[in-house]
Short mmCIF file of C-alpha atoms and ligand atoms in Angstrom, two decimals:
data_model
loop_
_atom_site.label_atom_id
_atom_site.label_comp_id
_atom_site.label_asym_id
_atom_site.label_seq_id
_atom_site.Cartn_x
_atom_site.Cartn_y
_atom_site.Cartn_z
CA MET G 285 28.31 -14.86 15.42
CA SER G 286 24.95 -13.77 14.47
CA LEU G 287 24.12 -11.36 11.84
CA PRO G 288 23.15 -7.81 13.13
CA CYS G 289 19.93 -7.55 10.91
CA VAL G 290 18.67 -11.11 10.78
CA ASP G 291 16.69 -12.83 13.29
CA GLY G 292 14.70 -16.20 13.32
CA SER G 293 11.88 -14.73 11.28
CA VAL G 294 14.01 -13.86 8.25
CA GLU G 295 14.00 -16.37 5.21
CA LYS G 296 17.69 -16.42 4.52
CA GLY G 297 18.09 -18.71 1.42
CA GLU G 298 21.23 -19.95 0.09
CA GLU G 299 24.62 -18.17 0.98
CA LEU G 300 26.11 -16.90 -2.28
CA ARG G 301 29.93 -15.94 -2.84
CA ILE G 302 29.60 -12.30 -4.35
CA ALA G 303 32.10 -9.90 -5.63
CA ILE G 304 31.32 -6.05 -5.63
CA VAL G 305 33.26 -4.21 -8.25
CA GLY G 306 33.77 -0.59 -6.94
CA CYS G 307 33.89 0.56 -3.28
CA GLY G 308 32.17 3.90 -3.78
CA ASP G 309 29.12 4.56 -1.47
CA VAL G 310 26.65 2.27 -3.82
CA GLY G 311 29.16 -0.48 -3.89
CA LEU G 312 29.86 -0.25 -0.13
CA VAL G 313 26.22 -0.06 0.87
CA THR G 314 25.59 -3.02 -1.55
CA GLY G 315 28.33 -5.03 -0.43
CA ALA G 316 27.81 -4.49 3.38
CA CYS G 317 24.04 -5.01 3.10
CA LEU G 318 24.37 -8.20 1.13
CA ALA G 319 26.82 -9.52 3.73
CA VAL G 320 24.82 -8.60 6.81
CA VAL G 321 21.83 -10.57 5.44
CA GLY G 322 24.08 -13.69 5.01
CA HIS G 323 26.04 -13.78 1.56
CA HIS G 324 29.70 -13.94 1.68
CA VAL G 325 30.93 -10.59 -0.09
CA THR G 326 34.22 -9.50 -1.10
CA CYS G 327 34.49 -5.66 -2.29
CA VAL G 328 37.16 -4.91 -4.80
CA ASP G 329 38.57 -1.60 -5.87
CA ASN G 330 41.77 -0.19 -7.57
CA ASP G 331 42.24 2.21 -4.97
CA GLY G 332 44.72 0.59 -2.68
CA GLU G 333 44.52 3.23 0.17
CA ARG G 334 40.86 3.03 0.21
CA ILE G 335 40.73 -0.73 0.53
CA CYS G 336 43.40 -0.64 3.11
CA ALA G 337 41.38 1.77 5.24
CA LEU G 338 38.23 -0.45 4.76
CA ALA G 339 39.95 -3.67 5.59
CA GLU G 340 41.29 -1.94 8.83
CA GLY G 341 37.95 -0.94 9.86
CA ARG G 342 38.17 2.76 8.75
CA ALA G 343 35.05 2.85 6.72
CA CYS G 344 35.69 6.07 4.68
CA THR G 345 32.16 7.21 4.20
CA HIS G 346 29.69 9.75 5.44
CA GLU G 347 26.54 7.63 4.71
CA PRO G 348 24.96 7.23 8.20
CA HIS G 349 25.30 3.70 9.90
CA LEU G 350 27.17 2.29 6.86
CA GLY G 351 30.42 2.12 9.11
CA GLU G 352 28.53 0.24 11.72
CA ILE G 353 27.21 -2.54 9.31
CA VAL G 354 30.56 -2.80 7.45
CA ALA G 355 32.17 -3.45 10.95
CA ALA G 356 29.54 -5.86 11.94
CA ALA G 357 29.85 -7.88 8.63
CA GLN G 358 33.62 -7.93 8.90
CA ARG G 359 33.51 -9.30 12.45
CA THR G 360 31.49 -12.19 11.18
CA GLY G 361 33.64 -12.88 8.41
CA GLN G 362 30.90 -12.13 5.70
CA LEU G 363 32.62 -9.09 4.33
CA GLU G 364 36.25 -8.79 2.97
CA PHE G 365 38.20 -6.34 0.85
CA THR G 366 40.73 -6.67 -1.74
CA THR G 367 42.44 -4.90 -4.69
CA ASP G 368 42.85 -8.00 -6.66
CA HIS G 369 40.11 -7.96 -9.26
CA THR G 370 41.28 -11.13 -11.35
CA GLU G 371 41.72 -13.50 -8.44
CA ILE G 372 38.50 -12.70 -6.75
CA ILE G 373 36.08 -12.39 -9.63
CA ARG G 374 37.06 -15.82 -10.77
CA ARG G 375 36.15 -17.19 -7.42
CA VAL G 376 32.55 -15.92 -6.93
CA GLU G 377 29.13 -17.09 -8.15
CA ALA G 378 27.83 -13.46 -8.90
CA VAL G 379 29.57 -10.06 -9.64
CA PHE G 380 27.88 -6.64 -9.06
CA ILE G 381 29.36 -3.83 -10.96
CA CYS G 382 29.03 -0.83 -8.91
CA ALA G 383 32.14 1.12 -10.29
CA GLU G 384 31.58 4.77 -10.80
CA VAL G 385 31.84 5.70 -14.57
CA SER G 386 33.47 8.81 -15.57
CA LEU G 387 32.70 10.96 -18.63
CA LEU G 388 35.05 10.90 -21.65
CA GLU G 389 35.81 14.19 -23.47
CA ASN G 390 33.34 13.41 -26.10
CA GLY G 391 30.46 13.18 -23.56
CA GLU G 392 30.41 9.37 -23.58
CA SER G 393 30.73 6.93 -20.66
CA ASP G 394 34.20 5.54 -20.06
CA LEU G 395 33.23 1.91 -19.91
CA SER G 396 36.71 0.34 -19.74
CA ALA G 397 36.32 -0.93 -16.20
CA ILE G 398 33.35 -3.01 -17.17
CA ASP G 399 35.01 -4.28 -20.29
CA SER G 400 37.82 -5.40 -18.08
CA VAL G 401 35.59 -7.22 -15.75
CA ALA G 402 33.89 -8.97 -18.80
CA ARG G 403 37.46 -9.87 -19.92
CA VAL G 404 38.32 -11.56 -16.62
CA ILE G 405 35.05 -13.37 -16.40
CA GLY G 406 35.21 -14.77 -19.92
CA GLY G 407 38.95 -15.88 -19.00
CA ALA G 408 37.80 -18.24 -16.29
CA ARG G 409 36.18 -21.55 -17.01
CA ASN G 410 34.43 -22.02 -13.61
CA GLY G 411 33.94 -18.30 -12.91
CA PRO G 412 30.85 -16.35 -12.07
CA SER G 413 27.46 -17.31 -13.70
CA LEU G 414 25.93 -13.88 -13.30
CA VAL G 415 27.11 -10.39 -13.53
CA ILE G 416 24.96 -7.50 -12.53
CA THR G 417 25.17 -3.93 -13.43
CA LYS G 418 24.25 -1.59 -10.52
CA SER G 419 26.19 1.55 -11.67
CA THR G 420 24.06 3.87 -13.68
CA LEU G 421 25.27 3.11 -17.24
CA PRO G 422 24.19 4.05 -20.42
CA VAL G 423 21.18 2.42 -21.56
CA GLY G 424 21.92 -0.78 -23.81
CA THR G 425 25.04 -1.59 -21.61
CA CYS G 426 23.70 -4.75 -20.66
CA GLN G 427 23.29 -6.13 -24.15
CA LYS G 428 26.74 -4.78 -25.02
CA LEU G 429 28.03 -6.63 -21.95
CA GLN G 430 26.44 -9.81 -22.84
CA HIS G 431 28.01 -9.71 -26.25
CA ALA G 432 31.38 -9.13 -24.82
CA LEU G 433 31.23 -11.95 -22.29
CA GLU G 434 30.24 -14.33 -25.23
CA ILE G 435 33.40 -13.06 -27.24
CA TYR G 436 35.81 -13.31 -24.21
CA GLY G 437 34.33 -16.78 -23.21
CA ARG G 438 34.75 -18.35 -26.56
CA ALA G 439 38.10 -19.84 -25.69
CA THR G 440 37.21 -21.13 -22.24
CA GLY G 441 33.60 -21.85 -22.91
CA ALA G 442 32.91 -19.57 -19.78
CA LYS G 443 28.96 -18.93 -19.65
CA CYS G 444 27.77 -15.77 -17.76
CA ALA G 445 24.39 -14.14 -17.86
CA VAL G 446 23.89 -10.28 -17.25
CA ALA G 447 21.25 -8.68 -15.09
CA CYS G 448 20.61 -5.05 -14.72
CA ASN G 449 19.66 -4.09 -11.10
CA PRO G 450 19.34 -0.34 -10.60
CA GLU G 451 19.76 1.32 -7.21
CA PHE G 452 17.55 3.99 -5.75
CA LEU G 453 19.54 5.09 -2.72
CA ARG G 454 19.18 8.44 -1.34
CA GLU G 455 22.16 10.10 0.24
CA GLY G 456 21.97 10.08 3.94
CA ASN G 457 19.52 7.18 3.70
CA ALA G 458 21.24 4.61 1.70
CA VAL G 459 21.40 1.83 4.08
CA CYS G 460 17.82 1.81 5.16
CA ASP G 461 16.86 2.20 1.28
CA PHE G 462 18.93 -0.96 0.62
CA LEU G 463 17.49 -3.00 3.38
CA HIS G 464 14.04 -1.68 3.16
CA PRO G 465 13.09 -0.84 -0.56
CA ASP G 466 9.91 -0.30 -2.05
CA ARG G 467 10.87 -2.36 -5.15
CA ILE G 468 13.78 -4.34 -6.22
CA VAL G 469 13.97 -3.93 -9.98
CA VAL G 470 15.63 -6.90 -12.07
CA GLY G 471 16.09 -6.66 -15.83
CA VAL G 472 17.04 -9.91 -17.15
CA ASP G 473 16.82 -11.54 -20.65
CA GLU G 474 16.39 -15.22 -19.26
CA THR G 475 13.92 -16.33 -16.70
CA SER G 476 16.40 -18.41 -14.80
CA VAL G 477 18.36 -15.56 -14.12
CA ALA G 478 15.37 -13.72 -12.26
CA GLU G 479 15.43 -16.72 -9.91
CA LYS G 480 19.11 -16.13 -9.05
CA MET G 481 18.44 -12.60 -8.49
CA ARG G 482 15.57 -13.54 -6.26
CA GLN G 483 17.71 -15.79 -4.16
CA ILE G 484 20.37 -13.14 -3.67
CA TYR G 485 17.72 -10.68 -2.37
CA LEU G 486 15.44 -13.35 -0.49
CA PRO G 487 16.26 -12.01 3.02
CA ILE G 488 15.30 -8.42 1.91
CA LEU G 489 12.07 -9.68 0.08
CA GLY G 490 10.63 -11.01 3.19
CA GLY G 491 10.48 -7.46 4.67
CA LYS G 492 11.36 -8.65 8.09
CA LEU G 493 14.84 -7.56 8.64
CA GLN G 494 15.94 -5.62 11.58
CA CYS G 495 16.77 -1.99 10.67
CA PRO G 496 20.16 -0.90 12.00
CA VAL G 497 19.24 2.49 11.21
CA HIS G 498 16.06 2.64 12.91
CA ARG G 499 16.70 0.16 15.48
CA GLY G 500 14.26 -2.32 14.51
CA SER G 501 11.41 0.13 14.15
CA CYS G 502 11.99 1.06 10.54
CA PRO G 503 9.18 3.13 9.00
CA ALA G 504 9.29 0.93 5.96
CA GLY G 505 5.93 -0.28 5.15
CA ALA G 506 5.21 -3.40 3.00
CA PRO G 507 7.55 -5.91 1.95
CA PRO G 508 9.29 -4.88 -1.40
CA GLN G 509 7.92 -5.70 -4.85
CA PHE G 510 10.22 -7.88 -6.99
CA VAL G 511 9.86 -6.29 -10.37
CA VAL G 512 11.25 -8.29 -13.24
CA THR G 513 11.67 -6.50 -16.81
CA SER G 514 13.91 -6.83 -19.69
CA THR G 515 17.41 -5.50 -19.26
CA ILE G 516 16.81 -2.48 -21.62
CA SER G 517 13.56 -1.49 -19.46
CA ALA G 518 15.43 -1.77 -16.07
CA GLU G 519 18.06 0.32 -17.49
CA LEU G 520 15.38 2.98 -18.17
CA VAL G 521 13.73 2.76 -14.92
CA LYS G 522 16.40 4.87 -12.86
CA PRO G 523 16.59 7.88 -15.20
CA ALA G 524 12.97 7.76 -15.85
CA SER G 525 12.19 7.89 -12.13
CA ASN G 526 14.58 10.55 -11.00
CA SER G 527 13.44 12.73 -14.01
CA PHE G 528 9.86 12.14 -12.91
CA LEU G 529 10.74 13.31 -9.15
CA ALA G 530 12.37 16.38 -10.59
CA LEU G 531 9.53 17.11 -12.87
CA LYS G 532 7.31 16.96 -9.55
CA ILE G 533 9.52 19.35 -7.95
CA SER G 534 9.57 21.79 -10.65
CA TYR G 535 5.73 21.41 -11.05
CA ALA G 536 5.61 22.48 -7.34
CA ASN G 537 7.91 25.37 -7.84
CA GLN G 538 6.04 26.71 -10.87
CA LEU G 539 2.85 26.50 -8.99
CA ALA G 540 4.27 28.39 -6.22
CA GLU G 541 5.02 31.25 -8.56
CA LEU G 542 1.41 31.25 -9.79
CA CYS G 543 0.28 31.09 -5.99
CA GLU G 544 2.45 34.22 -5.30
CA ARG G 545 0.68 36.16 -8.25
CA LEU G 546 -2.78 35.03 -7.17
CA GLY G 547 -2.51 35.17 -3.45
CA ALA G 548 -2.89 31.33 -2.88
CA ASP G 549 -0.55 29.39 -0.60
CA VAL G 550 1.25 26.66 -2.46
CA GLU G 551 1.62 24.51 0.62
CA GLU G 552 -2.23 24.21 1.16
CA VAL G 553 -2.46 23.40 -2.83
CA THR G 554 0.21 20.91 -2.69
CA ARG G 555 -0.81 19.11 0.57
CA ALA G 556 -4.47 18.85 -0.93
CA MET G 557 -3.12 17.60 -4.07
CA GLY G 558 -0.95 15.07 -2.48
CA LEU G 559 -3.67 13.38 -0.67
CA ASP G 560 -4.81 11.88 -3.94
CA PRO G 561 -2.89 8.59 -4.17
CA ARG G 562 -2.64 8.96 -7.88
CA ILE G 563 -0.36 12.15 -7.13
CA GLY G 564 1.26 11.35 -3.76
CA SER G 565 2.47 14.13 -1.58
CA ARG G 566 6.41 13.29 -1.69
CA PHE G 567 8.58 15.52 -3.90
CA LEU G 568 6.01 18.53 -4.02
CA HIS G 569 7.57 20.74 -1.86
CA ALA G 570 8.30 24.12 -3.46
CA GLY G 571 11.61 25.93 -2.66
CA ILE G 572 14.74 26.92 -4.28
CA GLY G 573 15.06 23.96 -6.49
CA TYR G 574 16.65 20.69 -6.48
CA GLY G 575 20.45 20.09 -6.48
CA GLY G 576 22.78 17.18 -5.75
CA TYR G 577 25.31 15.13 -7.52
CA PHE G 578 22.54 12.92 -9.34
CA PHE G 579 19.34 14.82 -10.10
CA PRO G 580 21.01 17.65 -12.69
CA LYS G 581 23.34 15.48 -14.01
CA ARG G 582 20.87 12.45 -14.72
CA ILE G 583 18.27 14.67 -16.11
CA GLU G 584 20.38 16.14 -18.58
CA ALA G 585 21.81 12.59 -19.61
CA PHE G 586 18.13 11.36 -19.96
CA TYR G 587 17.47 14.13 -22.20
CA LEU G 588 20.41 13.41 -24.42
CA LEU G 589 19.49 9.81 -24.57
CA ALA G 590 16.06 10.62 -25.76
CA GLU G 591 17.36 13.11 -28.33
CA ARG G 592 19.84 10.34 -29.64
CA ALA G 593 16.98 7.93 -30.03
CA GLY G 594 15.13 10.64 -31.98
CA VAL G 595 12.62 11.64 -29.27
CA HIS G 596 12.59 15.38 -28.20
CA PHE G 597 11.89 15.34 -24.58
CA ASN G 598 11.50 18.88 -24.30
CA LEU G 599 9.37 18.56 -21.01
CA LEU G 600 12.70 17.72 -19.46
CA LYS G 601 14.30 20.98 -20.67
CA GLU G 602 11.47 22.72 -19.08
CA VAL G 603 11.96 20.88 -15.76
CA GLU G 604 15.60 22.03 -15.86
CA ARG G 605 14.82 25.80 -16.88
CA ILE G 606 12.25 25.96 -13.98
CA ASN G 607 14.73 24.69 -11.61
CA ARG G 608 17.45 27.15 -12.87
CA GLU G 609 15.15 30.03 -12.38
CA ARG G 610 14.38 29.33 -8.76
CA VAL G 611 17.70 30.86 -7.57
CA ASP G 612 17.03 34.04 -9.72
CA ARG G 613 13.45 34.33 -8.14
CA PHE G 614 14.82 33.97 -4.84
CA MET G 615 17.54 36.57 -5.40
CA GLU G 616 14.93 38.97 -6.63
CA LYS G 617 12.89 38.38 -3.41
CA ALA G 618 15.94 38.91 -1.17
CA LYS G 619 16.67 42.17 -3.12
CA GLN G 620 13.14 43.51 -3.05
CA ALA G 621 13.25 43.06 0.71
CA LEU G 622 16.78 44.38 1.30
CA TRP G 623 16.68 46.93 -1.54
CA VAL G 624 20.57 47.10 -1.96
CA LEU G 625 22.75 44.09 -1.09
CA LYS G 626 26.21 45.68 -1.60
CA ARG G 627 27.83 46.11 1.96
CA LYS G 628 24.89 44.70 4.02
CA GLN G 629 25.45 41.90 6.33
CA VAL G 630 23.55 38.86 5.13
CA GLY G 631 23.14 35.52 7.06
CA VAL G 632 23.01 32.18 5.46
CA LEU G 633 21.53 29.16 7.11
CA GLY G 634 21.99 26.12 5.33
CA LEU G 635 24.68 25.14 2.54
CA SER G 636 24.31 21.43 1.53
CA PHE G 637 21.89 20.54 -1.31
CA LYS G 638 19.63 18.90 1.34
CA PRO G 639 19.67 18.14 4.97
CA HIS G 640 21.50 15.27 6.57
CA THR G 641 24.65 15.56 4.26
CA GLU G 642 27.80 17.46 3.69
CA ASP G 643 27.45 17.33 -0.07
CA THR G 644 27.27 20.74 -1.75
CA HIS G 645 27.30 19.47 -5.33
CA SER G 646 24.90 21.88 -7.52
CA SER G 647 23.38 23.18 -4.05
CA PRO G 648 21.24 25.96 -4.92
CA ALA G 649 22.45 27.39 -1.58
CA ILE G 650 25.99 27.49 -2.81
CA GLU G 651 24.78 29.19 -6.02
CA ILE G 652 22.86 31.93 -3.80
CA LEU G 653 26.17 32.38 -1.83
CA GLY G 654 28.12 32.98 -4.76
CA ARG G 655 25.56 35.61 -6.01
CA LEU G 656 25.40 37.29 -2.64
CA LEU G 657 29.33 37.72 -2.60
CA ALA G 658 29.29 39.00 -6.36
CA GLU G 659 26.56 41.62 -5.14
CA GLY G 660 29.10 42.77 -2.54
CA SER G 661 27.12 41.31 0.50
CA ILE G 662 29.13 40.60 3.78
CA VAL G 663 28.09 37.05 4.46
CA ARG G 664 28.24 35.04 7.65
CA ALA G 665 27.01 31.30 7.13
CA TYR G 666 26.44 28.16 9.17
CA ASP G 667 25.60 24.66 8.19
CA PRO G 668 25.78 21.68 10.43
CA GLN G 669 27.87 19.43 8.04
CA ALA G 670 28.67 21.25 4.86
CA MET G 671 30.80 24.25 5.94
CA ASP G 672 34.34 22.65 4.97
CA ALA G 673 33.05 22.14 1.28
CA ALA G 674 31.72 25.69 1.15
CA ARG G 675 34.95 27.02 2.81
CA ALA G 676 36.85 25.55 -0.20
CA LYS G 677 34.78 27.39 -2.66
CA PHE G 678 34.15 30.73 -0.86
CA PRO G 679 36.95 31.26 1.79
CA THR G 680 35.93 35.03 2.32
CA VAL G 681 32.80 34.10 4.06
CA THR G 682 32.73 34.03 7.80
CA TYR G 683 31.62 30.53 8.91
CA CYS G 684 29.91 30.60 12.32
CA HIS G 685 29.79 27.98 14.99
CA ASP G 686 25.88 28.04 15.20
CA ALA G 687 22.94 29.94 13.83
CA TYR G 688 23.14 32.56 16.55
CA GLY G 689 26.63 33.55 15.29
CA VAL G 690 25.18 34.01 11.72
CA ALA G 691 22.11 36.18 13.27
CA SER G 692 24.37 38.47 15.05
CA GLY G 693 24.37 42.06 13.25
CA ALA G 694 22.44 40.50 10.08
CA GLU G 695 20.06 42.69 8.16
CA ALA G 696 18.57 39.52 6.77
CA ILE G 697 18.90 35.82 7.15
CA LEU G 698 18.24 33.53 4.37
CA VAL G 699 17.19 29.91 5.08
CA LEU G 700 18.64 27.76 2.30
CA THR G 701 18.61 24.08 3.50
CA GLU G 702 15.72 22.71 5.41
CA TRP G 703 17.79 21.32 8.33
CA PRO G 704 15.57 20.39 11.13
CA GLU G 705 17.77 22.03 13.81
CA PHE G 706 16.76 25.42 12.14
CA LEU G 707 13.16 24.77 13.11
CA LEU G 708 14.07 24.34 16.67
CA LEU G 709 16.17 27.55 17.11
CA ASP G 710 15.07 30.04 19.57
CA TRP G 711 13.83 32.37 17.02
CA GLY G 712 12.99 35.12 19.63
CA ARG G 713 16.88 35.16 20.48
CA VAL G 714 17.76 35.14 16.57
CA ARG G 715 15.43 38.26 16.17
CA GLU G 716 17.14 40.01 19.21
CA LEU G 717 20.68 39.35 17.76
CA MET G 718 19.60 40.66 14.16
CA ALA G 719 20.13 44.29 13.01
CA ARG G 720 17.00 43.85 11.03
CA PRO G 721 14.38 41.13 11.63
CA LEU G 722 14.18 39.94 8.13
CA VAL G 723 14.05 36.38 7.07
CA CYS G 724 13.86 34.90 3.58
CA ASP G 725 12.90 31.23 3.70
CA GLY G 726 13.89 29.32 0.56
CA ARG G 727 12.56 25.92 1.81
CA ASN G 728 9.24 26.86 3.38
CA LEU G 729 10.66 25.54 6.74
CA LEU G 730 9.31 28.09 9.18
CA ASN G 731 5.65 28.99 10.24
CA PRO G 732 4.81 32.32 8.55
CA ASN G 733 2.37 33.26 11.37
CA LYS G 734 4.66 32.38 14.17
CA MET G 735 7.41 34.22 12.56
CA MET G 736 5.23 37.52 12.09
CA GLU G 737 4.03 37.06 15.67
CA LEU G 738 7.65 37.20 16.67
CA GLY G 739 8.15 40.51 14.87
CA PHE G 740 9.82 39.21 11.82
CA GLU G 741 9.44 40.51 8.26
CA TYR G 742 9.28 37.09 6.72
CA HIS G 743 9.23 35.79 3.10
CA SER G 744 8.94 32.44 1.77
CA ILE G 745 8.20 30.63 -1.49
CA GLY G 746 4.52 30.52 -2.92
CA ARG G 747 2.88 31.61 0.34
CA PRO G 748 1.02 34.86 0.99
CA ARG G 749 2.76 37.31 3.13
C1 UDX E 269 18.26 11.14 -5.66
C2 UDX E 269 17.09 10.12 -5.77
O1 UDX E 269 16.16 10.60 -4.98
C3 UDX E 269 17.70 8.82 -5.62
O2 UDX E 269 16.72 7.69 -5.71
C4 UDX E 269 18.77 8.45 -6.54
O3 UDX E 269 19.35 7.14 -6.28
C5 UDX E 269 19.78 9.54 -6.46
O4 UDX E 269 19.34 10.85 -6.48
P1 UDX E 269 19.48 12.38 -3.49
O5 UDX E 269 20.36 13.08 -4.74
O6 UDX E 269 20.15 11.81 -2.41
O7 UDX E 269 18.68 11.12 -4.33
O8 UDX E 269 18.46 13.67 -3.10
P2 UDX E 269 16.89 13.60 -2.84
O9 UDX E 269 16.66 13.24 -1.46
O10 UDX E 269 16.14 12.92 -4.00
O11 UDX E 269 16.82 15.05 -3.15
C6 UDX E 269 16.88 15.73 -4.54
C7 UDX E 269 17.04 17.28 -4.42
O12 UDX E 269 15.65 17.72 -4.69
C8 UDX E 269 17.37 17.99 -3.02
O13 UDX E 269 18.03 19.01 -3.50
C9 UDX E 269 16.15 18.36 -2.46
O14 UDX E 269 16.24 19.26 -1.57
C10 UDX E 269 15.19 18.55 -3.53
N1 UDX E 269 13.75 18.39 -3.16
C11 UDX E 269 13.36 17.12 -3.02
C12 UDX E 269 12.87 19.55 -3.49
O15 UDX E 269 13.21 20.74 -3.63
N2 UDX E 269 11.59 19.42 -3.07
C13 UDX E 269 10.92 18.01 -2.76
O16 UDX E 269 9.76 18.16 -2.55
C14 UDX E 269 11.89 17.08 -2.58
#
């Protein structure tokens, strides 16, 4: 049976036996994608229920298209699931560590799962020759892991090298990001290890895979760069990249505030700025700030890492401060427009931290929802995917079937997540349904001129009224 992403033009390379430790979304995406490009992959996890569901073809993930490729790789026999770490780790050539690492009470990461993997590898004379860290782990983990492997392998003579291979997967786009990355970063302390990593990624490095997500017309550009660094540099790439992206967002947000004071339009300014290839246009959109599971946590962790190394990375503190203030500024805006929030019916469009996900972790929309309730507003809300998560936090809110339900009788609508479907609403109908045609757009999703032509009082971020 042929693999779904690979046709005759793809250089396949040698098929390797690979174990993936940890079946969260990163592990599952890594395992399924490496399987569909031709390796024999076994995913292993302690969570028996999850493994059972995965083995039975119930993919337990909301990541788009992941279920499809898991099923396709299972059909071809390239992908298997087990709870038996010891047995499987001893039988493969390479192990990817994708386990989610929890924090201990003292703020340090719990690396016991990684230590256990090292112990199993060290105990097997003919076990894997390469262990690759993909989870986001404290900087310096690879060196410690290499040391542990040497100690545990003394009795058996097991030899295993370590590589760091950070992932840059975005929620909601992870499958495409894995199969069509712009770079594959590989941190190694020996050149031969880099060669092995190149073999693993060979089908992806050609840039010719069919994309199951975009049906062969993936917008990916050039084939990815294969970047070889030391392990310690590779460990820094991910937190450094995420922090820089957050910095870009905070820059745009602070600029938006300045634009408001001076009467300029932040969208015009950032569009022109972004045309300079040294700057780039992505992650320069002003709004109510970044959220999600990763950005806020990682920036804080990166700051602490620098602090422990004796470097005061105060720039990152500013990035966080600017981001935190977005919700305050937006609430001020809403209050200025509505005067009093108490007992006013306010409609909320969007609850997730970004579109195309049900995730509400550190979502600015959720923070705003909480503030509205604290002010005594009567809130009706709608989100295409995130209403269950919001309902669990704020059960008193009325959750509507659609945006028109939110509009009905509202004295204001707040747009808090840039779902494309909000752009396509019949805003004329929305206006008819509202008690007062007031829109505060926290994501600069809508066109100010069109909104005003439709008779709305329209406020957005960093754009003149
Ligand atoms: C992020 C990183 O992008 C990814 O590389 C890493 O592996 C995990 O963390 P993700 O959390 O999925 O991915 O979200 P992302 O798409 O990066 O967006 C983060 C937040 O920034 C969202 O809240 C989004 O709304 C906000 N954002 C993004 C802006 O406010 N403005 C922008 O211009 C871009």
